[in-house]
Amino acid sequence: MGKSNKVTINDIAIKANTSKTTVSFYINGKFDKMSPDTKRRIEQAIQETKYSPSIMARSLKSKKSNLIGVVVADITNPFSNNIVKGIDNVAIKQGYQILVGSSNFQYENEKKYIDRMLDMGVDGFIVQPTLKFNKLIKKIQERGKKLVFLDSVSTEFTGKWVKTNNYDIAYEATKKLVEKGYDEFVLVAEDINLLMARVERKNGFIAALEEKKINYSIVTVENNIKHPELADVLRDKIKKDKKTLIFAINGKTLQKVFRASKDEGWDVPNRVGIIGFDNWDWTFYAVPSVTTIDQPTDKEGTYAANLLIEMIEEKEEVEESIIFNCSINWAESTNIDKEKLEVKEF
């Protein structure tokens, strides 16, 4: 069967004359419907092959692996990097290890990661889900695993979650920009219906403008669009006789909007204003500096990790789901004087 570090669940299943699913159940301590003979064969196969001895010994003894599965939407995004860092800091301190997967906003990738991590015996999951992820919740619950949603929380999800005040902060920022004198608004977003966070931001943006009866449009772009193509899309949205505000729904889109403004030579902020999520380092050093909405990513990751571990360890008191407040960093791209503007606290 080769070296022990190359032994797979399939090898164990063949040697024990059973299925991979049954072996996976055994590894995760799910013996309810398993015969004593099947348990004996699997245990013997594991002992003979020395399959993952360190993890297996701990897992079989305590019915815990001390592994946490983390699935984010886009690991190349600094937002996800900071979230994962916050999770990992807590996990290490509390004796856990994280397994990280990047779904790239694809449900099929989410499903593959969940299946693989379940087979590896993780104790629970922290997930930044697409809206299709709800189809996987039952599978996770049936395996007795804990689950925390992060950042993007659908209204149908009844479990524990951690998110930010996407709707309120988008509403407040847009309302302030109407008061500043912008009279045309454009929301630039990748597929809005992929993530609930995007839906909430869009809804806050629209609510503020419809309340004030201000014109707006929504531009949906491909995830991999380049800034020259984005400039082509936005060019018709910039009216010579209007003061236009461009609201980017996330950090990557904001970068592309800003580069498009440079390519086109738009007069920022006098003719075109720019605001968006997230507050990444470049926004401060850009000329003009860029107004951003800052998400407390490290706090989100830290809280989510503590919450999940409390659930895994079945603590008597488990933290509640929480909404963290974002902050608006007013800068030159919207020409707002920080000293004179009062920003509402949520």
CSV table of C-alpha atoms in Angstrom, one decimal:
chain,number,residue,atom,x,y,z
A,1,MET,CA,0.0,0.0,0.0
A,2,GLY,CA,3.1,2.2,0.0
A,3,LYS,CA,4.3,4.7,2.6
A,4,SER,CA,1.9,5.7,5.4
A,5,ASN,CA,1.9,9.4,4.4
A,6,LYS,CA,0.3,8.4,1.1
A,7,VAL,CA,-2.4,6.3,2.6
A,8,THR,CA,-5.9,7.6,1.7
A,9,ILE,CA,-9.4,7.0,3.0
A,10,ASN,CA,-10.0,4.9,-0.1
A,11,ASP,CA,-7.1,2.7,0.8
A,12,ILE,CA,-8.6,2.2,4.3
A,13,ALA,CA,-12.0,1.4,2.8
A,14,ILE,CA,-10.5,-1.2,0.4
A,15,LYS,CA,-8.5,-2.8,3.2
A,16,ALA,CA,-11.5,-2.8,5.6
A,17,ASN,CA,-13.9,-4.0,2.8
A,18,THR,CA,-16.3,-1.1,3.3
A,19,SER,CA,-17.1,2.3,1.7
A,20,LYS,CA,-15.2,5.6,1.9
A,21,THR,CA,-18.3,7.2,3.5
A,22,THR,CA,-18.3,4.6,6.3
A,23,VAL,CA,-14.6,5.2,6.9
A,24,SER,CA,-15.3,8.9,7.0
A,25,PHE,CA,-18.1,8.4,9.5
A,26,TYR,CA,-15.7,6.3,11.7
A,27,ILE,CA,-13.1,9.0,11.6
A,28,ASN,CA,-15.6,11.6,12.7
A,29,GLY,CA,-17.0,9.4,15.5
A,30,LYS,CA,-20.3,8.6,13.8
A,31,PHE,CA,-20.8,5.0,15.0
A,32,ASP,CA,-24.6,5.0,15.5
A,33,LYS,CA,-25.4,2.8,12.5
A,34,MET,CA,-22.1,1.0,12.3
A,35,SER,CA,-21.8,-2.7,13.2
A,36,PRO,CA,-19.1,-3.8,15.7
A,37,ASP,CA,-17.4,-5.9,13.0
A,38,THR,CA,-17.2,-2.9,10.6
A,39,LYS,CA,-15.7,-0.7,13.3
A,40,ARG,CA,-13.2,-3.5,14.1
A,41,ARG,CA,-12.1,-3.8,10.5
A,42,ILE,CA,-11.7,0.0,10.0
A,43,GLU,CA,-9.7,0.3,13.3
A,44,GLN,CA,-7.4,-2.6,12.3
A,45,ALA,CA,-6.8,-1.1,8.8
A,46,ILE,CA,-5.9,2.3,10.3
A,47,GLN,CA,-3.6,0.7,12.8
A,48,GLU,CA,-1.9,-1.5,10.2
A,49,THR,CA,-1.4,1.4,7.7
A,50,LYS,CA,-0.6,4.0,10.4
A,51,TYR,CA,-3.0,6.3,8.6
A,52,SER,CA,-2.6,10.0,9.8
A,53,PRO,CA,-1.6,8.8,13.2
A,54,SER,CA,-1.3,12.1,15.1
A,55,ILE,CA,-4.6,13.5,13.9
A,56,MET,CA,-6.4,10.2,14.1
A,57,ALA,CA,-5.3,9.4,17.7
A,58,ARG,CA,-6.5,12.8,18.9
A,59,SER,CA,-9.7,12.7,16.9
A,60,LEU,CA,-10.8,9.2,17.9
A,61,LYS,CA,-10.0,9.7,21.5
A,62,SER,CA,-11.9,13.0,21.9
A,63,LYS,CA,-14.2,12.9,18.9
A,64,LYS,CA,-12.5,16.2,18.0
A,65,SER,CA,-9.9,17.0,15.4
A,66,ASN,CA,-9.2,20.6,16.5
A,67,LEU,CA,-9.5,21.6,12.8
A,68,ILE,CA,-11.6,24.5,11.6
A,69,GLY,CA,-12.7,24.8,8.0
A,70,VAL,CA,-12.6,28.4,6.6
A,71,VAL,CA,-14.1,29.1,3.2
A,72,VAL,CA,-13.8,32.7,1.9
A,73,ALA,CA,-15.0,34.1,-1.4
A,74,ASP,CA,-11.7,35.4,-2.8
A,75,ILE,CA,-8.4,34.8,-0.9
A,76,THR,CA,-6.6,37.3,-3.2
A,77,ASN,CA,-8.8,40.1,-1.7
A,78,PRO,CA,-7.2,41.9,1.3
A,79,PHE,CA,-10.6,41.8,3.0
A,80,SER,CA,-10.3,38.0,3.1
A,81,ASN,CA,-6.6,38.0,4.1
A,82,ASN,CA,-7.4,40.1,7.2
A,83,ILE,CA,-10.5,38.0,8.1
A,84,VAL,CA,-8.4,34.8,7.9
A,85,LYS,CA,-5.6,36.4,9.9
A,86,GLY,CA,-8.1,37.2,12.7
A,87,ILE,CA,-9.4,33.7,12.7
A,88,ASP,CA,-6.0,32.1,12.7
A,89,ASN,CA,-4.8,34.2,15.6
A,90,VAL,CA,-7.6,33.0,17.8
A,91,ALA,CA,-7.4,29.4,16.5
A,92,ILE,CA,-3.7,29.1,17.4
A,93,LYS,CA,-4.1,30.5,20.9
A,94,GLN,CA,-6.9,28.0,21.6
A,95,GLY,CA,-5.2,25.0,20.1
A,96,TYR,CA,-6.9,24.8,16.8
A,97,GLN,CA,-5.6,24.7,13.2
A,98,ILE,CA,-7.5,26.2,10.2
A,99,LEU,CA,-7.9,24.8,6.7
A,100,VAL,CA,-8.6,27.6,4.2
A,101,GLY,CA,-10.3,27.4,0.9
A,102,SER,CA,-11.2,30.1,-1.7
A,103,SER,CA,-14.5,29.5,-3.5
A,104,ASN,CA,-13.9,32.3,-6.1
A,105,PHE,CA,-17.7,32.9,-5.7
A,106,GLN,CA,-18.5,29.5,-7.2
A,107,TYR,CA,-21.0,27.2,-5.5
A,108,GLU,CA,-19.4,24.1,-6.9
A,109,ASN,CA,-16.1,25.2,-5.3
A,110,GLU,CA,-17.9,25.8,-2.0
A,111,LYS,CA,-19.4,22.3,-2.2
A,112,LYS,CA,-16.0,20.7,-3.0
A,113,TYR,CA,-14.3,22.4,0.0
A,114,ILE,CA,-17.1,21.4,2.4
A,115,ASP,CA,-17.0,17.8,1.3
A,116,ARG,CA,-13.2,17.6,1.6
A,117,MET,CA,-13.1,19.3,4.9
A,118,LEU,CA,-15.9,17.1,6.3
A,119,ASP,CA,-13.9,14.1,5.1
A,120,MET,CA,-10.9,15.5,7.0
A,121,GLY,CA,-13.0,15.6,10.1
A,122,VAL,CA,-13.1,19.4,10.8
A,123,ASP,CA,-15.0,20.3,13.9
A,124,GLY,CA,-16.8,23.3,12.4
A,125,PHE,CA,-16.8,25.9,9.6
A,126,ILE,CA,-16.5,29.7,9.2
A,127,VAL,CA,-17.9,30.6,5.8
A,128,GLN,CA,-18.2,33.7,3.7
A,129,PRO,CA,-21.0,32.2,1.6
A,130,THR,CA,-22.6,32.8,-1.7
A,131,LEU,CA,-26.3,32.9,-1.7
A,132,LYS,CA,-26.4,29.3,-3.0
A,133,PHE,CA,-24.5,28.0,0.0
A,134,ASN,CA,-27.7,27.5,1.9
A,135,LYS,CA,-28.1,24.2,0.0
A,136,LEU,CA,-25.1,22.8,2.0
A,137,ILE,CA,-26.3,23.7,5.5
A,138,LYS,CA,-28.3,20.5,6.0
A,139,LYS,CA,-25.3,18.4,5.1
A,140,ILE,CA,-23.1,20.2,7.6
A,141,GLN,CA,-25.8,19.9,10.3
A,142,GLU,CA,-26.4,16.2,9.6
A,143,ARG,CA,-22.7,15.6,10.3
A,144,GLY,CA,-23.0,17.3,13.6
A,145,LYS,CA,-20.6,20.2,12.6
A,146,LYS,CA,-20.9,23.7,13.8
A,147,LEU,CA,-21.3,26.6,11.4
A,148,VAL,CA,-20.8,30.4,11.5
A,149,PHE,CA,-21.6,32.6,8.6
A,150,LEU,CA,-19.3,35.6,8.0
A,151,ASP,CA,-19.9,38.9,6.2
A,152,SER,CA,-22.6,37.7,3.8
A,153,VAL,CA,-25.7,36.4,5.7
A,154,SER,CA,-28.9,35.5,3.9
A,155,THR,CA,-32.2,36.2,5.6
A,156,GLU,CA,-33.0,32.4,5.6
A,157,PHE,CA,-30.0,31.5,7.7
A,158,THR,CA,-31.0,30.9,11.3
A,159,GLY,CA,-27.7,30.0,12.8
A,160,LYS,CA,-24.8,32.1,14.2
A,161,TRP,CA,-23.3,34.9,12.1
A,162,VAL,CA,-20.9,37.8,12.1
A,163,LYS,CA,-21.4,40.8,9.7
A,164,THR,CA,-21.2,44.5,9.3
A,165,ASN,CA,-23.9,47.2,8.9
A,166,ASN,CA,-23.7,47.2,5.1
A,167,TYR,CA,-27.2,48.7,4.5
A,168,ASP,CA,-26.9,51.4,7.1
A,169,ILE,CA,-23.4,52.6,6.2
A,170,ALA,CA,-24.2,52.6,2.4
A,171,TYR,CA,-27.4,54.6,3.2
A,172,GLU,CA,-25.6,57.1,5.4
A,173,ALA,CA,-22.7,57.7,3.0
A,174,THR,CA,-25.0,58.1,0.0
A,175,LYS,CA,-27.2,60.5,1.9
A,176,LYS,CA,-24.2,62.7,2.9
A,177,LEU,CA,-23.1,62.8,-0.7
A,178,VAL,CA,-26.5,64.0,-1.8
A,179,GLU,CA,-26.2,66.8,0.7
A,180,LYS,CA,-22.8,67.6,-0.7
A,181,GLY,CA,-24.3,68.4,-4.1
A,182,TYR,CA,-23.8,65.3,-6.3
A,183,ASP,CA,-26.9,64.9,-8.5
A,184,GLU,CA,-26.2,61.8,-10.5
A,185,PHE,CA,-25.2,58.5,-8.8
A,186,VAL,CA,-23.7,55.3,-10.3
A,187,LEU,CA,-23.2,52.1,-8.3
A,188,VAL,CA,-20.6,49.9,-9.8
A,189,ALA,CA,-20.7,46.2,-8.8
A,190,GLU,CA,-19.8,42.7,-9.7
A,191,ASP,CA,-22.7,40.2,-9.7
A,192,ILE,CA,-24.8,41.7,-6.9
A,193,ASN,CA,-26.9,38.6,-6.4
A,194,LEU,CA,-23.9,36.4,-5.5
A,195,LEU,CA,-23.4,37.8,-2.0
A,196,MET,CA,-25.9,39.1,0.5
A,197,ALA,CA,-23.5,41.8,1.6
A,198,ARG,CA,-23.6,43.3,-1.9
A,199,VAL,CA,-27.4,43.2,-1.9
A,200,GLU,CA,-27.5,45.1,1.4
A,201,ARG,CA,-25.1,47.7,0.1
A,202,LYS,CA,-27.1,48.2,-3.1
A,203,ASN,CA,-30.4,48.5,-1.1
A,204,GLY,CA,-28.9,51.1,1.2
A,205,PHE,CA,-27.6,53.1,-1.8
A,206,ILE,CA,-31.0,53.0,-3.5
A,207,ALA,CA,-33.0,53.8,-0.4
A,208,ALA,CA,-31.1,57.0,0.2
A,209,LEU,CA,-31.5,58.2,-3.4
A,210,GLU,CA,-35.1,57.3,-3.8
A,211,GLU,CA,-35.8,59.1,-0.5
A,212,LYS,CA,-34.3,62.3,-2.0
A,213,LYS,CA,-35.6,61.6,-5.5
A,214,ILE,CA,-32.1,61.6,-7.0
A,215,ASN,CA,-31.3,59.8,-10.3
A,216,TYR,CA,-29.1,56.7,-10.1
A,217,SER,CA,-28.0,53.8,-12.2
A,218,ILE,CA,-26.5,50.4,-11.4
A,219,VAL,CA,-23.6,49.1,-13.5
A,220,THR,CA,-22.9,45.4,-13.2
A,221,VAL,CA,-19.5,44.3,-14.4
A,222,GLU,CA,-17.7,41.0,-14.8
A,223,ASN,CA,-15.4,40.0,-11.9
A,224,ASN,CA,-12.3,40.0,-14.1
A,225,ILE,CA,-13.0,43.3,-16.0
A,226,LYS,CA,-10.0,45.5,-16.6
A,227,HIS,CA,-10.0,49.2,-15.9
A,228,PRO,CA,-9.8,50.3,-19.6
A,229,GLU,CA,-13.0,48.2,-20.3
A,230,LEU,CA,-14.6,49.7,-17.2
A,231,ALA,CA,-13.8,53.2,-18.4
A,232,ASP,CA,-15.6,52.4,-21.6
A,233,VAL,CA,-18.7,51.3,-19.6
A,234,LEU,CA,-18.7,54.4,-17.3
A,235,ARG,CA,-17.9,57.0,-20.0
A,236,ASP,CA,-21.6,57.4,-20.9
A,237,LYS,CA,-22.6,57.8,-17.3
A,238,ILE,CA,-20.5,60.9,-16.8
A,239,LYS,CA,-22.7,63.9,-17.8
A,240,LYS,CA,-21.0,67.2,-18.7
A,241,ASP,CA,-23.7,69.2,-16.9
A,242,LYS,CA,-24.0,67.0,-13.9
A,243,LYS,CA,-21.9,66.3,-10.8
A,244,THR,CA,-21.6,62.5,-10.7
A,245,LEU,CA,-20.8,60.2,-7.8
A,246,ILE,CA,-19.4,56.7,-8.5
A,247,PHE,CA,-19.9,54.3,-5.6
A,248,ALA,CA,-17.8,51.1,-5.9
A,249,ILE,CA,-19.3,48.1,-4.1
A,250,ASN,CA,-16.0,46.5,-3.0
A,251,GLY,CA,-12.3,47.1,-2.8
A,252,LYS,CA,-11.3,45.6,-6.1
A,253,THR,CA,-14.0,47.5,-8.0
A,254,LEU,CA,-12.9,50.7,-6.3
A,255,GLN,CA,-9.3,50.2,-7.6
A,256,LYS,CA,-10.6,49.8,-11.1
A,257,VAL,CA,-12.9,52.8,-10.9
A,258,PHE,CA,-10.0,55.0,-9.7
A,259,ARG,CA,-7.7,53.8,-12.5
A,260,ALA,CA,-10.5,54.4,-15.0
A,261,SER,CA,-10.8,58.0,-13.7
A,262,LYS,CA,-7.1,58.5,-14.2
A,263,ASP,CA,-7.2,57.1,-17.8
A,264,GLU,CA,-10.2,59.3,-18.7
A,265,GLY,CA,-8.8,62.4,-17.0
A,266,TRP,CA,-12.0,63.0,-15.0
A,267,ASP,CA,-12.0,66.0,-12.8
A,268,VAL,CA,-12.1,64.3,-9.4
A,269,PRO,CA,-13.9,65.5,-7.2
A,270,ASN,CA,-15.3,68.6,-8.9
A,271,ARG,CA,-17.0,66.7,-11.7
A,272,VAL,CA,-16.8,63.1,-10.5
A,273,GLY,CA,-16.8,61.9,-7.0
A,274,ILE,CA,-15.5,58.5,-5.9
A,275,ILE,CA,-16.3,56.4,-2.9
A,276,GLY,CA,-16.2,52.7,-2.1
A,277,PHE,CA,-15.5,49.7,0.1
A,278,ASP,CA,-12.7,49.1,1.4
A,279,ASN,CA,-10.0,51.1,3.1
A,280,TRP,CA,-6.8,49.6,1.6
A,281,ASP,CA,-3.4,51.3,1.9
A,282,TRP,CA,-3.3,52.7,-1.6
A,283,THR,CA,-6.4,54.8,-1.1
A,284,PHE,CA,-4.6,57.1,1.4
A,285,TYR,CA,-1.6,57.6,-0.9
A,286,ALA,CA,-3.6,58.1,-4.1
A,287,VAL,CA,-3.9,61.6,-5.7
A,288,PRO,CA,-6.5,62.6,-4.9
A,289,SER,CA,-6.9,60.5,-1.8
A,290,VAL,CA,-10.0,58.2,-1.9
A,291,THR,CA,-13.0,58.2,0.3
A,292,THR,CA,-13.6,54.7,1.6
A,293,ILE,CA,-15.8,52.7,3.9
A,294,ASP,CA,-13.7,50.8,6.3
A,295,GLN,CA,-14.8,47.3,7.5
A,296,PRO,CA,-13.3,46.1,10.9
A,297,THR,CA,-12.1,42.8,9.3
A,298,ASP,CA,-9.8,41.8,12.1
A,299,LYS,CA,-12.6,42.1,14.6
A,300,GLU,CA,-14.9,40.1,12.4
A,301,GLY,CA,-12.5,37.3,12.0
A,302,THR,CA,-11.6,37.3,15.7
A,303,TYR,CA,-15.2,37.3,16.9
A,304,ALA,CA,-16.2,34.5,14.4
A,305,ALA,CA,-13.4,32.3,15.5
A,306,ASN,CA,-14.2,32.7,19.2
A,307,LEU,CA,-17.9,32.1,18.5
A,308,LEU,CA,-17.3,28.9,16.6
A,309,ILE,CA,-14.9,27.5,19.2
A,310,GLU,CA,-17.5,28.2,21.9
A,311,MET,CA,-20.0,26.3,19.9
A,312,ILE,CA,-17.6,23.4,19.2
A,313,GLU,CA,-16.7,23.1,22.9
A,314,GLU,CA,-20.4,23.5,23.9
A,315,LYS,CA,-19.7,26.3,26.3
A,316,GLU,CA,-22.6,27.1,28.7
A,317,GLU,CA,-22.6,30.7,27.4
A,318,VAL,CA,-22.1,31.3,23.7
A,319,GLU,CA,-21.7,34.7,22.2
A,320,GLU,CA,-24.6,36.1,20.1
A,321,SER,CA,-24.5,36.9,16.4
A,322,ILE,CA,-23.2,40.4,15.9
A,323,ILE,CA,-23.2,43.4,13.5
A,324,PHE,CA,-20.0,45.4,13.5
A,325,ASN,CA,-20.1,49.1,12.5
A,326,CYS,CA,-18.1,50.3,9.5
A,327,SER,CA,-16.6,53.8,9.4
A,328,ILE,CA,-16.4,56.3,6.6
A,329,ASN,CA,-13.0,57.7,5.9
A,330,TRP,CA,-13.8,61.0,4.1
A,331,ALA,CA,-11.0,62.1,1.7
A,332,GLU,CA,-10.3,64.3,-1.3
A,333,SER,CA,-12.2,62.2,-3.9
A,334,THR,CA,-15.5,63.4,-2.5
A,335,ASN,CA,-14.2,66.9,-1.5
A,336,ILE,CA,-15.7,66.7,2.0
A,337,ASP,CA,-14.2,68.6,4.8
A,338,LYS,CA,-13.6,66.3,7.8
A,339,GLU,CA,-13.6,69.1,10.3
A,340,LYS,CA,-17.1,70.3,9.2
A,341,LEU,CA,-18.9,67.0,8.6
A,342,GLU,CA,-20.5,65.1,11.4
A,343,VAL,CA,-20.7,61.4,10.7
A,344,LYS,CA,-23.5,59.5,12.3
A,345,GLU,CA,-22.5,56.6,14.6
A,346,PHE,CA,-24.4,53.4,14.3
